[in-house]
Amino acid sequence: MNRRKFIKNSALTGAGLAVGNSLISCEEKASKTNETSATITESNSKANLPLVIATWHVKEATAKAMGILQAGGNALDAVEQGCRIEEANEKGQSVGKGGLPDRDGNVTLDACIMDKHGNCGSVVYLQNITHAVSVARKVMEDTPHVMLAGEGAKQFAISSGFEPEDLLTEASKNAWKKWKVEAKYKPIINIENHDTIGMLAIDKNGDLSGACTTSGLAYKMGGRVGDSPIIGSGLFVDNEIGACVATGLGEEVLKTVGSFLVVELMRQGKSPQQACEEAILRIVNKPNSNFKDFQVGYIAVNKQGETGSYAIHQWFSMTKFQDGVNEQIQSNFYNKV
Ligand code: SD4
């Protein structure tokens, strides 16, 4: 699909949400894609460990995670530290510091983490703390709970030693002010290069962990929470089977409990690629699905180290670091019209 058609489709359908922020044109995106020699992949054969995969183009994050894995570190540390790279990156306007705010100008973060034992921790609607993924890990390790929200999550973070700070950067504040002039959602399908980060890793012991962190939809309603901190929707890890993480319009992932679905499909014998494809089909094949208005993408890995990724629309990508190669892999997609 060329750019004009892409935008036309979006304009005609009229009801989508801006997922993320960098509304890069397809042409720009295509040239970026070529620069990074991304290739469309269907699936990958049995792999050498360790390995790490992440949503979108986040080579610094996967490099950080791989450094930990190569040094003999565990997958849990790897995914946490990898995600922190993007949370601290103020240029990424949909994760951590510098994330685009909600309609009222508040930056609110969602994150979760899951380990090889099936333990998990999550924070929703967290404000003023950059490293939401690390707060989620603290919830997992230091509390009897799985999920903390809002002010409680913030106070827990502060009492755990996290420094409160203003997450709304000048760039994001300006973007919000510009948005407020019309203050309406424009249905431009998410084709950004870099977004919510979801990361999955297998360490040298063959153990899996995963994490996911985001500032959610730009200009969402106050109080809105997406899929990213919801165990089973934004992320699921089963150390016997595999793991999956989602990106895109969280409402659609929530409605299909997407990441749990992908892991369960792998349990039934599907490859990570086949499982991601079936989970996307569950969304697009719903009666009256308006899938042309939004993007959803999944990445998955199984216990054997095979990986897969699939999205509704073009330009979703996965970053994969394995065997010394840290590469962006363009994902296959459903909507080929
Ligand atoms: C959300 N799934 O809050 C997140 C946003 C995202 O690419 O992943 N954008 O719905």
Tab-separated table of C-alpha atoms and ligand atoms in Angstrom:
chain	number	residue	atom	x	y	z
A	1	MET	CA	0.000	0.000	0.000
A	2	ASN	CA	1.381	3.391	-0.907
A	3	ARG	CA	1.284	6.326	1.439
A	4	ARG	CA	-1.598	8.108	-0.249
A	5	LYS	CA	-3.790	5.021	-0.090
A	6	PHE	CA	-2.770	4.435	3.493
A	7	ILE	CA	-3.828	7.900	4.562
A	8	LYS	CA	-6.956	7.782	2.442
A	9	ASN	CA	-8.044	4.554	4.094
A	10	SER	CA	-7.397	6.100	7.448
A	11	ALA	CA	-9.352	9.233	6.625
A	12	LEU	CA	-12.300	7.277	5.295
A	13	THR	CA	-12.638	5.038	8.263
A	14	GLY	CA	-12.568	7.858	10.687
A	15	ALA	CA	-12.445	6.359	14.166
A	16	GLY	CA	-8.997	5.173	15.131
A	17	LEU	CA	-6.703	6.349	17.854
A	18	ALA	CA	-3.194	7.661	17.412
A	19	VAL	CA	-1.134	4.853	18.878
A	20	GLY	CA	2.174	6.451	19.714
A	21	ASN	CA	3.481	9.481	18.060
A	22	SER	CA	6.030	9.406	15.275
A	23	LEU	CA	3.752	9.431	12.326
A	24	ILE	CA	6.442	8.700	9.839
A	25	SER	CA	5.336	8.403	6.238
A	26	CYS	CA	5.583	5.053	4.570
A	27	GLU	CA	8.264	6.346	2.204
A	28	GLU	CA	10.370	7.627	5.059
A	29	LYS	CA	9.810	4.401	6.861
A	30	ALA	CA	10.715	2.361	3.839
A	31	SER	CA	14.021	4.142	3.441
A	32	LYS	CA	14.762	3.676	7.136
A	33	THR	CA	13.887	0.037	6.760
A	34	ASN	CA	16.288	-0.342	3.852
A	35	GLU	CA	19.036	1.398	5.766
A	36	THR	CA	18.728	-1.151	8.523
A	37	SER	CA	18.564	-4.008	6.008
A	38	ALA	CA	15.422	-5.305	7.621
A	39	THR	CA	13.995	-8.446	6.096
A	40	ILE	CA	10.571	-9.966	6.331
A	41	THR	CA	10.717	-13.145	8.297
A	42	GLU	CA	8.224	-15.955	8.600
A	43	SER	CA	9.940	-17.886	11.331
A	44	ASN	CA	13.373	-18.728	12.557
A	45	SER	CA	14.862	-22.110	13.007
A	46	LYS	CA	16.132	-23.524	16.262
A	47	ALA	CA	18.383	-21.046	17.872
A	48	ASN	CA	21.570	-20.694	19.795
A	49	LEU	CA	21.162	-19.207	23.216
A	50	PRO	CA	21.076	-16.682	24.679
A	51	LEU	CA	18.753	-14.557	22.619
A	52	VAL	CA	16.668	-11.446	23.045
A	53	ILE	CA	13.860	-9.985	20.964
A	54	ALA	CA	11.986	-6.714	21.337
A	55	THR	CA	9.179	-4.835	19.655
A	56	TRP	CA	10.148	-2.136	17.168
A	57	HIS	CA	13.606	-0.808	16.387
A	58	VAL	CA	15.451	-0.739	19.698
A	59	LYS	CA	18.964	-1.988	19.067
A	60	GLU	CA	20.454	-0.175	22.047
A	61	ALA	CA	17.978	-1.864	24.324
A	62	THR	CA	18.589	-5.338	22.907
A	63	ALA	CA	22.353	-4.717	23.063
A	64	LYS	CA	22.060	-3.866	26.741
A	65	ALA	CA	20.061	-7.015	27.397
A	66	MET	CA	22.445	-9.194	25.405
A	67	GLY	CA	25.435	-7.824	27.301
A	68	ILE	CA	23.843	-9.090	30.505
A	69	LEU	CA	22.981	-12.470	29.002
A	70	GLN	CA	26.432	-12.987	27.521
A	71	ALA	CA	27.999	-12.245	30.866
A	72	GLY	CA	25.934	-15.091	32.308
A	73	GLY	CA	23.177	-12.874	33.677
A	74	ASN	CA	19.608	-14.058	33.852
A	75	ALA	CA	16.767	-13.268	31.472
A	76	LEU	CA	14.881	-11.258	34.107
A	77	ASP	CA	17.745	-8.803	34.614
A	78	ALA	CA	18.249	-8.640	30.859
A	79	VAL	CA	14.677	-7.624	30.009
A	80	GLU	CA	14.471	-5.123	32.857
A	81	GLN	CA	17.737	-3.441	31.965
A	82	GLY	CA	16.923	-3.492	28.254
A	83	CYS	CA	13.576	-1.786	28.807
A	84	ARG	CA	15.188	0.840	31.024
A	85	ILE	CA	17.241	2.050	28.051
A	86	GLU	CA	14.079	3.098	26.237
A	87	GLU	CA	12.408	4.454	29.351
A	88	ALA	CA	15.322	6.824	29.847
A	89	ASN	CA	15.397	7.848	26.186
A	90	GLU	CA	13.553	11.171	26.087
A	91	LYS	CA	13.288	11.028	22.312
A	92	GLY	CA	11.042	7.984	22.517
A	93	GLN	CA	7.692	9.693	23.021
A	94	SER	CA	5.737	6.670	24.101
A	95	VAL	CA	7.875	5.194	26.839
A	96	GLY	CA	9.025	6.544	30.190
A	97	LYS	CA	10.443	10.043	30.332
A	98	GLY	CA	9.312	12.151	27.395
A	99	GLY	CA	6.220	10.021	26.810
A	100	LEU	CA	3.285	11.881	25.292
A	101	PRO	CA	0.680	12.818	27.907
A	102	ASP	CA	-3.012	12.128	28.175
A	103	ARG	CA	-5.591	14.755	27.171
A	104	ASP	CA	-5.006	16.664	30.394
A	105	GLY	CA	-1.242	16.831	29.992
A	106	ASN	CA	-0.392	14.043	32.448
A	107	VAL	CA	2.211	11.442	31.516
A	108	THR	CA	1.004	8.117	32.926
A	109	LEU	CA	2.979	4.914	32.550
A	110	ASP	CA	2.003	1.249	32.382
A	111	ALA	CA	4.505	-1.599	32.731
A	112	CYS	CA	4.854	-5.222	33.722
A	113	ILE	CA	7.443	-7.943	34.076
A	114	MET	CA	7.276	-11.729	34.354
A	115	ASP	CA	9.899	-14.275	35.345
A	116	LYS	CA	10.655	-17.938	34.702
A	117	HIS	CA	8.608	-19.058	37.701
A	118	GLY	CA	5.473	-17.332	36.463
A	119	ASN	CA	5.835	-14.556	39.029
A	120	CYS	CA	4.750	-11.175	37.795
A	121	GLY	CA	4.555	-7.545	38.786
A	122	SER	CA	2.795	-4.614	37.226
A	123	VAL	CA	2.178	-0.901	37.594
A	124	VAL	CA	-0.662	1.033	35.989
A	125	TYR	CA	-1.254	4.765	35.727
A	126	LEU	CA	2.123	5.463	37.340
A	127	GLN	CA	3.155	9.122	37.341
A	128	ASN	CA	6.481	10.897	37.888
A	129	ILE	CA	8.686	7.808	37.905
A	130	THR	CA	10.760	7.099	34.791
A	131	HIS	CA	11.577	3.436	35.292
A	132	ALA	CA	8.142	1.893	35.497
A	133	VAL	CA	9.514	-1.534	34.586
A	134	SER	CA	11.747	-1.526	37.659
A	135	VAL	CA	8.845	-0.508	39.869
A	136	ALA	CA	6.900	-3.436	38.384
A	137	ARG	CA	9.782	-5.724	39.314
A	138	LYS	CA	9.747	-4.370	42.866
A	139	VAL	CA	6.009	-5.040	43.071
A	140	MET	CA	6.751	-8.620	42.010
A	141	GLU	CA	9.632	-9.154	44.399
A	142	ASP	CA	8.840	-7.012	47.434
A	143	THR	CA	5.065	-7.104	47.818
A	144	PRO	CA	2.408	-9.801	48.171
A	145	HIS	CA	0.624	-8.272	45.158
A	146	VAL	CA	0.856	-8.394	41.383
A	147	MET	CA	-0.415	-4.947	40.462
A	148	LEU	CA	-0.251	-1.452	41.939
A	149	ALA	CA	-1.997	1.568	40.437
A	150	GLY	CA	-1.792	5.343	40.458
A	151	GLU	CA	-0.868	7.141	43.646
A	152	GLY	CA	-0.296	3.874	45.527
A	153	ALA	CA	2.169	2.729	42.872
A	154	LYS	CA	3.941	6.084	43.004
A	155	GLN	CA	4.206	6.097	46.780
A	156	PHE	CA	5.483	2.520	46.727
A	157	ALA	CA	8.112	3.541	44.150
A	158	ILE	CA	9.243	6.504	46.231
A	159	SER	CA	9.444	4.398	49.363
A	160	SER	CA	11.540	1.922	47.369
A	161	GLY	CA	14.051	4.632	46.511
A	162	PHE	CA	12.868	5.853	43.096
A	163	GLU	CA	13.250	9.604	42.560
A	164	PRO	CA	10.084	11.427	41.497
A	165	GLU	CA	10.559	13.688	38.483
A	166	ASP	CA	8.623	15.560	35.838
A	167	LEU	CA	8.235	13.219	32.865
A	168	LEU	CA	6.694	15.798	30.520
A	169	THR	CA	9.545	17.088	28.380
A	170	GLU	CA	9.378	20.339	26.398
A	171	ALA	CA	9.006	18.368	23.163
A	172	SER	CA	6.075	16.351	24.483
A	173	LYS	CA	4.479	19.408	26.067
A	174	ASN	CA	4.665	21.238	22.755
A	175	ALA	CA	3.211	18.292	20.885
A	176	TRP	CA	0.331	18.163	23.382
A	177	LYS	CA	-0.319	21.906	23.055
A	178	LYS	CA	-0.439	21.528	19.302
A	179	TRP	CA	-2.822	18.595	19.629
A	180	LYS	CA	-5.070	20.642	21.943
A	181	VAL	CA	-5.779	23.159	19.201
A	182	GLU	CA	-8.145	20.671	17.607
A	183	ALA	CA	-8.162	18.138	20.422
A	184	LYS	CA	-9.473	15.227	18.428
A	185	TYR	CA	-8.189	11.863	17.471
A	186	LYS	CA	-7.028	11.597	13.930
A	187	PRO	CA	-7.194	8.130	12.534
A	188	ILE	CA	-3.684	7.693	11.298
A	189	ILE	CA	-2.619	4.120	11.583
A	190	ASN	CA	0.361	3.560	13.783
A	191	ILE	CA	3.444	3.209	11.642
A	192	GLU	CA	6.050	4.436	13.984
A	193	ASN	CA	9.563	3.207	14.144
A	194	HIS	CA	9.960	3.039	17.825
A	195	ASP	CA	7.374	2.756	20.525
A	196	THR	CA	6.179	0.862	23.540
A	197	ILE	CA	8.920	-1.589	24.237
A	198	GLY	CA	8.158	-5.216	24.873
A	199	MET	CA	11.148	-7.490	25.376
A	200	LEU	CA	11.569	-11.259	25.704
A	201	ALA	CA	14.795	-13.095	26.523
A	202	ILE	CA	16.163	-16.592	26.977
A	203	ASP	CA	19.317	-16.834	29.042
A	204	LYS	CA	22.159	-19.341	28.817
A	205	ASN	CA	20.246	-21.681	31.129
A	206	GLY	CA	17.357	-21.708	28.683
A	207	ASP	CA	15.075	-19.772	31.046
A	208	LEU	CA	12.642	-17.137	29.808
A	209	SER	CA	11.497	-13.760	31.078
A	210	GLY	CA	9.659	-10.809	29.579
A	211	ALA	CA	8.826	-7.168	30.212
A	212	CYS	CA	6.761	-4.415	28.693
A	213	THR	CA	6.668	-0.656	29.342
A	214	THR	CA	4.787	2.260	27.785
A	215	SER	CA	3.218	5.659	28.260
A	216	GLY	CA	0.267	4.246	26.331
A	217	LEU	CA	-1.806	5.977	23.720
A	218	ALA	CA	-0.991	9.600	23.113
A	219	TYR	CA	-3.804	11.898	24.302
A	220	LYS	CA	-5.769	9.045	25.838
A	221	MET	CA	-8.572	9.813	28.285
A	222	GLY	CA	-7.430	10.499	31.827
A	223	GLY	CA	-7.372	7.217	33.722
A	224	ARG	CA	-7.081	5.047	30.635
A	225	VAL	CA	-5.015	1.883	31.012
A	226	GLY	CA	-3.984	-0.252	28.051
A	227	ASP	CA	-2.860	-3.817	27.576
A	228	SER	CA	0.797	-3.332	28.426
A	229	PRO	CA	0.584	-3.799	32.222
A	230	ILE	CA	-2.045	-6.534	32.048
A	231	ILE	CA	-0.533	-9.976	32.467
A	232	GLY	CA	-1.846	-12.216	29.689
A	233	SER	CA	-2.761	-9.326	27.400
A	234	GLY	CA	0.379	-7.206	26.939
A	235	LEU	CA	2.755	-9.936	28.111
A	236	PHE	CA	2.812	-13.582	29.035
A	237	VAL	CA	5.681	-15.916	29.893
A	238	ASP	CA	5.483	-19.647	30.488
A	239	ASN	CA	8.944	-21.068	31.004
A	240	GLU	CA	7.837	-24.504	29.773
A	241	ILE	CA	6.412	-23.209	26.514
A	242	GLY	CA	7.438	-19.701	25.470
A	243	ALA	CA	6.567	-16.037	25.761
A	244	CYS	CA	4.784	-13.272	23.877
A	245	VAL	CA	4.508	-9.497	24.079
A	246	ALA	CA	2.161	-7.118	22.282
A	247	THR	CA	2.195	-3.597	20.915
A	248	GLY	CA	-0.400	-1.426	19.222
A	249	LEU	CA	-3.945	-0.533	20.151
A	250	GLY	CA	-4.215	-2.001	23.631
A	251	GLU	CA	-7.999	-2.172	23.659
A	252	GLU	CA	-7.915	-4.769	20.879
A	253	VAL	CA	-5.219	-6.812	22.615
A	254	LEU	CA	-7.193	-6.738	25.868
A	255	LYS	CA	-10.341	-7.975	24.164
A	256	THR	CA	-8.561	-11.082	22.928
A	257	VAL	CA	-6.124	-11.608	25.844
A	258	GLY	CA	-3.531	-11.644	23.099
A	259	SER	CA	-0.241	-12.683	24.685
A	260	PHE	CA	-1.764	-15.514	26.692
A	261	LEU	CA	-3.483	-16.671	23.538
A	262	VAL	CA	-0.186	-16.791	21.634
A	263	VAL	CA	1.516	-18.820	24.383
A	264	GLU	CA	-1.425	-21.228	24.580
A	265	LEU	CA	-1.345	-21.685	20.808
A	266	MET	CA	2.354	-22.543	21.078
A	267	ARG	CA	1.458	-25.038	23.814
A	268	GLN	CA	-0.853	-26.680	21.292
A	269	GLY	CA	2.065	-27.135	18.906
A	270	LYS	CA	2.047	-23.976	16.807
A	271	SER	CA	5.327	-22.253	16.019
A	272	PRO	CA	5.753	-18.715	17.390
A	273	GLN	CA	5.089	-17.392	13.898
A	274	GLN	CA	1.900	-19.408	13.445
A	275	ALA	CA	0.711	-18.459	16.919
A	276	CYS	CA	1.232	-14.725	16.317
A	277	GLU	CA	-0.617	-14.985	13.015
A	278	GLU	CA	-3.585	-16.750	14.563
A	279	ALA	CA	-3.814	-14.175	17.355
A	280	ILE	CA	-3.912	-11.373	14.784
A	281	LEU	CA	-6.610	-13.257	12.844
A	282	ARG	CA	-8.733	-13.393	16.003
A	283	ILE	CA	-8.781	-9.602	15.923
A	284	VAL	CA	-9.265	-8.961	12.223
A	285	ASN	CA	-11.845	-11.718	11.692
A	286	LYS	CA	-14.273	-10.408	14.272
A	287	PRO	CA	-17.600	-9.409	12.769
A	288	ASN	CA	-17.475	-5.697	11.944
A	289	SER	CA	-13.803	-5.451	12.829
A	290	ASN	CA	-12.466	-2.025	11.926
A	291	PHE	CA	-8.908	-3.331	11.795
A	292	LYS	CA	-7.999	-0.906	9.004
A	293	ASP	CA	-8.042	1.822	11.627
A	294	PHE	CA	-5.516	0.423	14.023
A	295	GLN	CA	-2.329	-1.541	14.414
A	296	VAL	CA	-1.561	-4.506	16.639
A	297	GLY	CA	1.702	-6.440	16.559
A	298	TYR	CA	2.950	-9.501	18.434
A	299	ILE	CA	6.399	-10.983	18.892
A	300	ALA	CA	6.930	-14.417	20.400
A	301	VAL	CA	9.619	-16.930	21.253
A	302	ASN	CA	9.299	-20.576	22.226
A	303	LYS	CA	11.377	-22.636	24.629
A	304	GLN	CA	13.478	-23.894	21.704
A	305	GLY	CA	14.450	-20.345	20.775
A	306	GLU	CA	12.356	-20.116	17.627
A	307	THR	CA	10.900	-16.642	17.151
A	308	GLY	CA	8.015	-15.087	15.250
A	309	SER	CA	6.288	-11.768	14.718
A	310	TYR	CA	3.137	-10.630	12.961
A	311	ALA	CA	1.044	-7.469	12.760
A	312	ILE	CA	-2.138	-6.228	11.175
A	313	HIS	CA	-0.360	-3.610	9.074
A	314	GLN	CA	2.986	-3.126	7.447
A	315	TRP	CA	5.952	-1.469	9.139
A	316	PHE	CA	5.878	-3.301	12.409
A	317	SER	CA	9.303	-4.658	13.233
A	318	MET	CA	11.141	-6.722	15.792
A	319	THR	CA	14.708	-6.273	16.952
A	320	LYS	CA	16.524	-9.530	17.523
A	321	PHE	CA	19.956	-10.101	19.036
A	322	GLN	CA	21.375	-13.567	18.669
A	323	ASP	CA	24.684	-15.133	17.662
A	324	GLY	CA	26.394	-11.746	17.701
A	325	VAL	CA	23.889	-10.190	15.302
A	326	ASN	CA	21.660	-7.363	16.501
A	327	GLU	CA	19.185	-6.748	13.699
A	328	GLN	CA	15.864	-5.165	12.898
A	329	ILE	CA	13.533	-7.657	11.270
A	330	GLN	CA	10.564	-6.325	9.368
A	331	SER	CA	7.444	-8.206	10.362
A	332	ASN	CA	5.050	-9.877	8.002
A	333	PHE	CA	1.513	-8.497	8.224
A	334	TYR	CA	-2.124	-9.227	7.451
A	335	ASN	CA	-3.421	-6.239	5.527
A	336	LYS	CA	-1.780	-6.615	2.131
A	337	VAL	CA	-4.451	-4.640	0.263
B	1	SD4	C1	-1.319	0.759	24.782
B	1	SD4	N1	-0.259	-1.078	23.677
B	1	SD4	O1	-1.268	1.490	25.759
B	1	SD4	C2	-0.020	0.229	24.213
B	1	SD4	C3	0.515	1.229	23.242
B	1	SD4	C4	1.447	0.691	22.219
B	1	SD4	O2	2.438	0.917	20.176
B	1	SD4	O3	1.913	-0.413	22.276
B	1	SD4	N2	1.713	1.407	21.171
B	1	SD4	O4	-2.371	0.472	24.220
